[in-house]
Tab-separated table of C-alpha atoms and ligand atoms in Angstrom:
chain	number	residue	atom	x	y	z
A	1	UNK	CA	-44.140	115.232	34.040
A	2	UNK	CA	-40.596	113.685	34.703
A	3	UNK	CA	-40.634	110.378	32.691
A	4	UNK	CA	-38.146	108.738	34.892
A	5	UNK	CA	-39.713	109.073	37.984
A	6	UNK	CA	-42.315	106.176	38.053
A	7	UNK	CA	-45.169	106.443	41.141
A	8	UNK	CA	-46.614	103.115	41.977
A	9	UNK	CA	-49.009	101.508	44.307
A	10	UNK	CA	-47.039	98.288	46.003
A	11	UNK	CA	-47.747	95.645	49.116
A	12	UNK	CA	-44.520	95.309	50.533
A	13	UNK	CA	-45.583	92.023	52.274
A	14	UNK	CA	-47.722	89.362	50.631
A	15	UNK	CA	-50.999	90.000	52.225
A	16	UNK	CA	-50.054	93.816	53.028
A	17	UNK	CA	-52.046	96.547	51.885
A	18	UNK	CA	-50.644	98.617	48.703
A	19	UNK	CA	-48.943	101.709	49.553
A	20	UNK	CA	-47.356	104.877	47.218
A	21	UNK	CA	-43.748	103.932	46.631
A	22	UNK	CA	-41.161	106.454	44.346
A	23	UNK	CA	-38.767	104.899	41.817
A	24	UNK	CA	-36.115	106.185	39.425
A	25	UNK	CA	-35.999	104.659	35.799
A	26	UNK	CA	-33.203	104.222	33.419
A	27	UNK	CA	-33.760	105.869	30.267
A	28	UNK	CA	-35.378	103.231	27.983
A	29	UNK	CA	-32.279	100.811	26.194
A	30	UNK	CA	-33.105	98.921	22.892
A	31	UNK	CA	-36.746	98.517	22.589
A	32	UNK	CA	-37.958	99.340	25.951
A	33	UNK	CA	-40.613	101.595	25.909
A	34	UNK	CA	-42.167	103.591	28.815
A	35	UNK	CA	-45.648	104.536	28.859
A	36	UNK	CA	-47.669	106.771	30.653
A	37	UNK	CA	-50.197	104.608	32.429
A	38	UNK	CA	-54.232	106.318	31.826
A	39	UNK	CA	-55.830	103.412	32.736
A	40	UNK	CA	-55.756	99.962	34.415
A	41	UNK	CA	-58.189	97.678	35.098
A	42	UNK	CA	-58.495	95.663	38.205
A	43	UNK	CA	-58.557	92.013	37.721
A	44	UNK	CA	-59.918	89.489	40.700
A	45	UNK	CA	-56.420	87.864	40.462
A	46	UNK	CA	-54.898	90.893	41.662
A	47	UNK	CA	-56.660	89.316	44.510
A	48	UNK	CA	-54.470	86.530	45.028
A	49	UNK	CA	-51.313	87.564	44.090
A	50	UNK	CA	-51.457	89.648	46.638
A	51	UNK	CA	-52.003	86.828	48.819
A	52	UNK	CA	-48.752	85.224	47.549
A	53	UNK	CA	-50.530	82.362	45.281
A	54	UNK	CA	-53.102	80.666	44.019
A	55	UNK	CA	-55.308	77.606	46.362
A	56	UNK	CA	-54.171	74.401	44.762
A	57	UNK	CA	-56.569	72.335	46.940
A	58	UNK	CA	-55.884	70.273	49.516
A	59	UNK	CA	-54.263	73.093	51.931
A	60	UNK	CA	-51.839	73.582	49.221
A	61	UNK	CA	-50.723	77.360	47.769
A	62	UNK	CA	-48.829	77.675	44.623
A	63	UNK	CA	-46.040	80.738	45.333
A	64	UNK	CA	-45.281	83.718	43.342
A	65	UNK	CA	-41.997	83.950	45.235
A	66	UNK	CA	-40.879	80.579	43.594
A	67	UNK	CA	-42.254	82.000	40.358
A	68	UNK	CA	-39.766	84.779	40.425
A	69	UNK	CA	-42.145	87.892	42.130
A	70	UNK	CA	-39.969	89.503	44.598
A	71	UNK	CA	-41.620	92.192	46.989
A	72	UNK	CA	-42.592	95.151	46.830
A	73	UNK	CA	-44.713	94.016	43.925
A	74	UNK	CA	-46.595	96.782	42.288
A	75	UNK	CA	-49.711	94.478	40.403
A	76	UNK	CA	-52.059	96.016	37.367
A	77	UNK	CA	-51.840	94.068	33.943
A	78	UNK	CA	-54.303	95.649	32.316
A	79	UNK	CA	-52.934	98.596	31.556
A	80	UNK	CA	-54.298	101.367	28.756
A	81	UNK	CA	-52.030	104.313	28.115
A	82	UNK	CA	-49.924	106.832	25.823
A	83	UNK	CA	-46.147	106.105	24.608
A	84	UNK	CA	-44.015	108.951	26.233
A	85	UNK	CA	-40.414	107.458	25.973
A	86	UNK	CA	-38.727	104.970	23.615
A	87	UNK	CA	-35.650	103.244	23.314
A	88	UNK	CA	-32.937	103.713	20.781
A	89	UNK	CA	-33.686	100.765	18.607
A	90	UNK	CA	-37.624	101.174	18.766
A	91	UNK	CA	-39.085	101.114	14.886
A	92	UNK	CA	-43.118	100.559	15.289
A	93	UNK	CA	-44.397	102.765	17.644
A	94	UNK	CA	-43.790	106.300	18.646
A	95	UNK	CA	-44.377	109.232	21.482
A	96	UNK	CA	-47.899	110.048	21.397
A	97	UNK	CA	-49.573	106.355	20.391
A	98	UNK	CA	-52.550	105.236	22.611
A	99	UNK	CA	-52.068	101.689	23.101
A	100	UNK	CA	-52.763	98.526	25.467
A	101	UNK	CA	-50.387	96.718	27.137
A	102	UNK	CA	-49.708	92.977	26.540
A	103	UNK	CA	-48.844	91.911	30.176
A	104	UNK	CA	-48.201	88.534	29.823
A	105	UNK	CA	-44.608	88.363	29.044
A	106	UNK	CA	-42.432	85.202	28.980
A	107	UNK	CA	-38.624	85.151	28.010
A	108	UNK	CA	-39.596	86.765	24.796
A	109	UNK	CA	-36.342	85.050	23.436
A	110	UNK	CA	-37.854	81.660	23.010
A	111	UNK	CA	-39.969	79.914	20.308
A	112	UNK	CA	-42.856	79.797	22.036
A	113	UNK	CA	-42.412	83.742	22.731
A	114	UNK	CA	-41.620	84.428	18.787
A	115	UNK	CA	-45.270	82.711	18.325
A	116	UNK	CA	-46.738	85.130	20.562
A	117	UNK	CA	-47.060	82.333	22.625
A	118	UNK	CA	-45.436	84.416	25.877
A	119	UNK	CA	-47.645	83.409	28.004
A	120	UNK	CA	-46.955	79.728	27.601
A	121	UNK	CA	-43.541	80.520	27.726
A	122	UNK	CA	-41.527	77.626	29.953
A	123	UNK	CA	-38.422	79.415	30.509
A	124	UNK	CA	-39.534	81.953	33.397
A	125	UNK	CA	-42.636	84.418	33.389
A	126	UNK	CA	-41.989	88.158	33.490
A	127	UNK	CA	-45.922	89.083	33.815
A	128	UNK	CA	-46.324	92.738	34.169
A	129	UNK	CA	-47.981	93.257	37.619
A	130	UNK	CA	-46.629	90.214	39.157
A	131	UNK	CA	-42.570	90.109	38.297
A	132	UNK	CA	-42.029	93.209	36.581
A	133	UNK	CA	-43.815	96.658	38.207
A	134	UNK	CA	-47.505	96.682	36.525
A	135	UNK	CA	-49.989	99.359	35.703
A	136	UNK	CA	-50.672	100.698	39.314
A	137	UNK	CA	-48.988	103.050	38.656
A	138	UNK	CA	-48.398	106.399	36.421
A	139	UNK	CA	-45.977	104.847	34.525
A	140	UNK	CA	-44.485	101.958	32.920
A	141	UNK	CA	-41.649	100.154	31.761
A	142	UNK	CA	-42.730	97.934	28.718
A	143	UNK	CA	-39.432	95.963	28.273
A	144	UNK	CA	-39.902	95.345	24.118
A	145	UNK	CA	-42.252	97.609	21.622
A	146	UNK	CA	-43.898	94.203	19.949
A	147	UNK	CA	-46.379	93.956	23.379
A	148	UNK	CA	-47.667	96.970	22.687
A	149	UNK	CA	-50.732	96.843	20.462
A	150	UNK	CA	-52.444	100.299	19.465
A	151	UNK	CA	-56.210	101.185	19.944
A	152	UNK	CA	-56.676	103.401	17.783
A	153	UNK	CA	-60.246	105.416	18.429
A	154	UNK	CA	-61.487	102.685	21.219
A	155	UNK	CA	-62.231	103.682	24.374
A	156	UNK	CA	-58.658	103.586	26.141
A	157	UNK	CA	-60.699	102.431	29.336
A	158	UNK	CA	-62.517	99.551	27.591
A	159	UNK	CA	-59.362	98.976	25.823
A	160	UNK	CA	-57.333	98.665	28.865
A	161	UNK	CA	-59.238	95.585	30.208
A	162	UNK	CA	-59.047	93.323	26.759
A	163	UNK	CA	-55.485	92.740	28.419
A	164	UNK	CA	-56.921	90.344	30.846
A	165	UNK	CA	-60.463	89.964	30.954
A	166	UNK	CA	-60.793	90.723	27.134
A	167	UNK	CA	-58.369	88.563	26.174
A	168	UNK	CA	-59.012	85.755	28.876
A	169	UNK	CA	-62.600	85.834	27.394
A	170	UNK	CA	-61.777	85.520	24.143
A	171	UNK	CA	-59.520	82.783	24.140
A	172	UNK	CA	-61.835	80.781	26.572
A	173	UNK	CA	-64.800	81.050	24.239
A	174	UNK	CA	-62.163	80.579	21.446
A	175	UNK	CA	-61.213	76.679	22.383
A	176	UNK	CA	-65.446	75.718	22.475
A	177	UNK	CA	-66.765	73.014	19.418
A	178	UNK	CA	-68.110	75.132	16.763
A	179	UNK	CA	-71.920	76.082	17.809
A	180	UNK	CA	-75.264	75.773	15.940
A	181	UNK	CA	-78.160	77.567	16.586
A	182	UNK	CA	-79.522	74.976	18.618
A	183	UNK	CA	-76.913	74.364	20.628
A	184	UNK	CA	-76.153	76.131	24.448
A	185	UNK	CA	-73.262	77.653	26.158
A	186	UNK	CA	-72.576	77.572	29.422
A	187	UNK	CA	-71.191	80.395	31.222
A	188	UNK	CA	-70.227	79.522	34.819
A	189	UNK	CA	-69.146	83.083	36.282
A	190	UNK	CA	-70.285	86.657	35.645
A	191	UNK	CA	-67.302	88.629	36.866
A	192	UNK	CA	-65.800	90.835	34.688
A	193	UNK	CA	-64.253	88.193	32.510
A	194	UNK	CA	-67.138	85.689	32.411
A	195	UNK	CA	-69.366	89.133	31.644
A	196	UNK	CA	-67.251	89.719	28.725
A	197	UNK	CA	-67.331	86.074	27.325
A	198	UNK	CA	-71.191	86.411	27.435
A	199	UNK	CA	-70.990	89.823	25.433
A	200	UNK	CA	-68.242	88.186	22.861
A	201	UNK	CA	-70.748	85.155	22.704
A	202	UNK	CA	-73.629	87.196	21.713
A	203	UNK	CA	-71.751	88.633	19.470
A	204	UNK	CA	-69.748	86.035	17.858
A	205	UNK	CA	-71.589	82.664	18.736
A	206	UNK	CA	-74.794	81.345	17.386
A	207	UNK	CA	-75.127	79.109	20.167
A	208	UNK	CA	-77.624	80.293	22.880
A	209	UNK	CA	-76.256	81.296	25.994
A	210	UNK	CA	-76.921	80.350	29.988
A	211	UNK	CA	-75.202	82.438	32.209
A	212	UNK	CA	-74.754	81.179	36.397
A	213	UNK	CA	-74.081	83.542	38.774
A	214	UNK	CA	-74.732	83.435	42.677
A	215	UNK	CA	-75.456	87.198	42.185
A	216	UNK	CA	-79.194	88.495	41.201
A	217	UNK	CA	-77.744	91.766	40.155
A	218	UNK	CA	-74.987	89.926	37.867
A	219	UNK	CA	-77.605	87.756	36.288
A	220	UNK	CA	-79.417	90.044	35.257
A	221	UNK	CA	-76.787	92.297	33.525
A	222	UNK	CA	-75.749	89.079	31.861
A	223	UNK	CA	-79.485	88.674	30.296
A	224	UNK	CA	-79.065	92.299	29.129
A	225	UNK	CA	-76.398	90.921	27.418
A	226	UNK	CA	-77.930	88.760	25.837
A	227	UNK	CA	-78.098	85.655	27.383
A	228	UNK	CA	-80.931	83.495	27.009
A	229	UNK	CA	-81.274	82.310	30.062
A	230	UNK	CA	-79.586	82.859	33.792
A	231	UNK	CA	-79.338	80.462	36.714
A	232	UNK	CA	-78.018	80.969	40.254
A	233	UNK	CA	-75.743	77.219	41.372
A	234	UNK	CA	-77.004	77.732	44.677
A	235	UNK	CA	-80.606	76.366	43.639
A	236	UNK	CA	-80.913	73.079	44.621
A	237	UNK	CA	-81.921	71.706	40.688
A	238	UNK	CA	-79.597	74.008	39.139
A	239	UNK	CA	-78.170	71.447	36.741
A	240	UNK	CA	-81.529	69.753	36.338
A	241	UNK	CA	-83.154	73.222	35.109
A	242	UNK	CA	-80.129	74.445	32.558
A	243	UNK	CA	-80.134	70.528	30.964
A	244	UNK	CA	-83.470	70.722	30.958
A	245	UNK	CA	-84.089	74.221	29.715
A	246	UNK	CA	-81.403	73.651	27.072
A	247	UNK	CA	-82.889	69.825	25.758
A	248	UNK	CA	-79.674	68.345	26.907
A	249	UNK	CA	-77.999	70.852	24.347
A	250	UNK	CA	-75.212	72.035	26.472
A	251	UNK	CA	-72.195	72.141	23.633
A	252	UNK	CA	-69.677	73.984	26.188
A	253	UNK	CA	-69.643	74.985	29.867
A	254	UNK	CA	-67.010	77.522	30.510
A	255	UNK	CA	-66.070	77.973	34.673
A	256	UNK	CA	-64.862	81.678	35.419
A	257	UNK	CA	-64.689	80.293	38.903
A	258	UNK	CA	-62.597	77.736	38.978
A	259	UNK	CA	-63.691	76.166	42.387
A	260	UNK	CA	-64.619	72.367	42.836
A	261	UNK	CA	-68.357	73.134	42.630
A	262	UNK	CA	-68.356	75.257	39.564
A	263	UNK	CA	-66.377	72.585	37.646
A	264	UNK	CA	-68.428	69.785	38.914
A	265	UNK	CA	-71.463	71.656	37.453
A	266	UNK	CA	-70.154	72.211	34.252
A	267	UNK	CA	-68.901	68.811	33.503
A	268	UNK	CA	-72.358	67.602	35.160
A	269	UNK	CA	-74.270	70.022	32.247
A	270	UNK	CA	-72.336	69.457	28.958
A	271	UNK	CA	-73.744	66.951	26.400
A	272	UNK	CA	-72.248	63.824	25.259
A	273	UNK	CA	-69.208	64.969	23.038
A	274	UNK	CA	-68.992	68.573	24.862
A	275	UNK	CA	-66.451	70.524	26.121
A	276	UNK	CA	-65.531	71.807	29.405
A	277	UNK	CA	-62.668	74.910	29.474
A	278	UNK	CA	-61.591	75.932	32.605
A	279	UNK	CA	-60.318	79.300	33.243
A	280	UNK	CA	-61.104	80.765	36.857
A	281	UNK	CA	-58.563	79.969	39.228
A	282	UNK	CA	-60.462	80.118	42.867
A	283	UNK	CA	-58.868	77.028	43.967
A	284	UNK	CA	-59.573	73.574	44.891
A	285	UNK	CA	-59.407	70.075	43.480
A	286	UNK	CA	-61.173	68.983	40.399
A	287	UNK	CA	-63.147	66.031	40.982
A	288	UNK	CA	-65.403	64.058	38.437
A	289	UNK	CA	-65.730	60.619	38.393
A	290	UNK	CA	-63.365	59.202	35.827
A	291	UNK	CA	-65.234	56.780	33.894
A	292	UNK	CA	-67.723	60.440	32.753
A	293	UNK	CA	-64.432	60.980	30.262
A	294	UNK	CA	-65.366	58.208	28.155
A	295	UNK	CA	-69.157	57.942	28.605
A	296	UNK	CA	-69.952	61.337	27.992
A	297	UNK	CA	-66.554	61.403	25.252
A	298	UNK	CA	-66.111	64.606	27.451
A	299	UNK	CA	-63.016	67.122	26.962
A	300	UNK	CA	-62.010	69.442	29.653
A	301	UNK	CA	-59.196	72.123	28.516
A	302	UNK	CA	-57.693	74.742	30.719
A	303	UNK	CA	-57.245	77.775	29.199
A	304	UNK	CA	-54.828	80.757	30.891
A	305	UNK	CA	-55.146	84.050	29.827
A	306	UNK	CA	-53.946	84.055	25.647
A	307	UNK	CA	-51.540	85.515	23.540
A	308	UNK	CA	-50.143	88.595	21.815
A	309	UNK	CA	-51.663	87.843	18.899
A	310	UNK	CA	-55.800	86.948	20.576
A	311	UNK	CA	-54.791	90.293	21.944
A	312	UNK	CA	-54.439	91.715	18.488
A	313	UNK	CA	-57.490	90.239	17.349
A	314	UNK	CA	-59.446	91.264	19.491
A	315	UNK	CA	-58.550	95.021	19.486
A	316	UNK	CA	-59.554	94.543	15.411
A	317	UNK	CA	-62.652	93.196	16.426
A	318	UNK	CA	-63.502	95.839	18.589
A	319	UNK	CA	-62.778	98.373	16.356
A	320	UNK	CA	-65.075	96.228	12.986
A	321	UNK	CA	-67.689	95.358	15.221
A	322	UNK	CA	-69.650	96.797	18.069
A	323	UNK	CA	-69.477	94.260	21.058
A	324	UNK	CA	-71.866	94.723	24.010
A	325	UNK	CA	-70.198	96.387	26.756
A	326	UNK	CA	-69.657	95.718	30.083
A	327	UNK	CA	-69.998	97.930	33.006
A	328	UNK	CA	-66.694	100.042	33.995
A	329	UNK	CA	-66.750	101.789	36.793
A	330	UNK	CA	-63.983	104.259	36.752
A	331	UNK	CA	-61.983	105.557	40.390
A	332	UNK	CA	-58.663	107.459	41.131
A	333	UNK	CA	-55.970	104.863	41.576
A	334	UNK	CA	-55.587	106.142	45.306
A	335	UNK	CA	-58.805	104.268	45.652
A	336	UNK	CA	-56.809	100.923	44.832
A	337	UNK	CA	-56.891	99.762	48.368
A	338	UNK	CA	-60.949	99.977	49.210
A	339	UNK	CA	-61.591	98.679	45.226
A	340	UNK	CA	-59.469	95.431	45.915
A	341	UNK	CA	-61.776	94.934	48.851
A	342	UNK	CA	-64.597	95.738	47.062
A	343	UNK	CA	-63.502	93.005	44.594
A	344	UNK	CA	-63.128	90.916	47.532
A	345	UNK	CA	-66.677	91.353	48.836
A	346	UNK	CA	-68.099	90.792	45.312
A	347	UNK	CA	-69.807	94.213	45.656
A	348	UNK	CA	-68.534	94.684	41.781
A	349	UNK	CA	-70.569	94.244	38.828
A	350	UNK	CA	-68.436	94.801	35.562
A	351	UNK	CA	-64.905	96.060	36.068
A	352	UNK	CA	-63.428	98.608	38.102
A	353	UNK	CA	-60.598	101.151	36.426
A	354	UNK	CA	-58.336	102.746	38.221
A	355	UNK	CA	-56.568	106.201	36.902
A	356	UNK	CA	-53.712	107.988	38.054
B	1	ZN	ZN1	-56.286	89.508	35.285
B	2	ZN	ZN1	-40.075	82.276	26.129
């Protein structure tokens, strides 16, 4: 295989299907590092970047163009794979490692990216998959060694997916109260993410859990893993049953959608002194009537995707402890097209991986 000849899937236009483009690479400088892409995950905001943005409410679309993605854009961020070529200057990892991909790069130059912070970085993103050529693709240009983190004997497949959905999980569930026994979780959302934060909740929570999904099918799998309870929003006494169900015990509601009806409901079903975290980003205006801060001494936190080191933590995790898996459902990345409308038409349960 010729390492500097990099096949990836890109839209040319915002809203365009992806098609196979061809592109020389430079051999690696300092501590770049290529790797040969085995796996990526597709993640539902694949979804809108290729749209262009994200729906801010109101009409309004936030733009990737202003955020520095220039077309063709060639998405994937979670990507799973094998080192093949390193830069000059490259000390911690070598040809042949199996690692995951931290995708959410910032300046990297910055204190907030020393931290590990990157994606909170305020000086100008360079996400993999949305300014710099992602994982759909066979390979990849990782642009410094340190957002690489090595796997080890997990499953490079499983593996590939803590890059977003792991991680997005994790450091969701991560900014909730501490939990006692007696106390619920909400989980608004069983996508691949929100299915993950119910597995890591099982796992790592006391807390019991409620899980809300539209979907039957999703429900379900959520109960298999382990969730006490599961409850579809469109019932007309949703709210009334989990509060209910729960003995007004609802600690934490975390929304995987992101929409104005799944972040009404979960401010409607925490407790007084619970905590709201919003992570889905389906668009639309948040709207709760103001004086519920104070009454219910409610906190609502947004949390976007996490950092280098959550990513690092988690991969230990995974390796001390057996977490509950999610389904993975694994296709040929020429399927990329028909699995991103797939995605589209919620007809996925779990997460779909693509490889080259
Ligand atoms: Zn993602
Ligand atoms: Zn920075």
């Amino acid at each position: 295989m010729d390492y500097r000849c990099a096949h990836r899937w890109a839209f040319p236009r915002w809203g365009a299907a992806l098609e196979p483009h061809e592109d020389r690479l430079e051999a690696p400088a300092g501590r770049e590092v290529t790797v040969r892409v085995t796996h990526c995950g597709i993640c539902h905001s694949d979804l809108h970047i290729q749209q262009g943005g994200f729906d801010m409410g109101g009409g309004k679309l936030s733009s990737l163009e202003r955020a520095g993605a220039a077309l063709p854009v060639t998405m994937g961020h979670e990507i799973g794979g094998e080192v093949v070529e390193v830069g000059p200057e490259v000390a911690d990892v070598k040809v042949g490692d199996r690692v995951v991909v931290y995708p959410w790069l910032g300046c990297g130059t910055c204190p907030t990216c020393e931290a590990g912070d990157d994606h909170l970085c305020n000086r100008g993103a360079r996400n993999l998959g949305i300014q710099l050529p992602g994982g759909y693709a066979d390979l990849v240009r990782v642009p410094h060694e340190r957002y690489l983190v090595p796997i080890g004997g997990l499953d490079p497949a499983r593996a590939a997916t803590f890059a977003c959905a792991g991680i997005t999980a994790y450091g969701a569930i991560s900014k909730l109260p501490e939990a006692g026994p007696e106390d619920w979780i909400a989980v608004i959302g069983c996508g691949g993410v929100g299915m993950t934060a119910v597995a890591l909740l099982s796992a790592l929570s006391k807390a019991k859990v409620v899980a809300v999904d539209p979907d039957p099918v999703k429900r379900e799998t959520a109960q298999r893993y382990g969730a006490a309870l599961a409850v579809d929003p469109g019932a007309a006494d949703a709210a009334r049953t989990i509060v209910k169900a729960s003995g007004n015990n609802v600690l934490g509601a975390v929304d995987f959608v992101g929409a104005e009806s799944s972040s009404t409901l979960a401010t409607a079903l925490v407790r007084r002194g619970g905590k709201v975290v919003i992570v889905g980003l389906f668009g639309g205006e948040f709207r709760t009537p103001v004086p519920m801060f104070p009454l219910k001494a409610m906190t609502v936190q947004g949390s976007y995707v996490a950092g280098l080191n959550e990513l690092r933590e988690l991969v230990a995790l995974a390796q001390r402890v057996t977490l509950p898996e999610i389904p993975l459902t694994m296709r040929p990345m020429s399927e990329v097209n028909r699995s991103l409308e797939d995605l589209a038409a919620g007809r996925v349960v779990g997460r779909v991986v693509l490889q080259p």
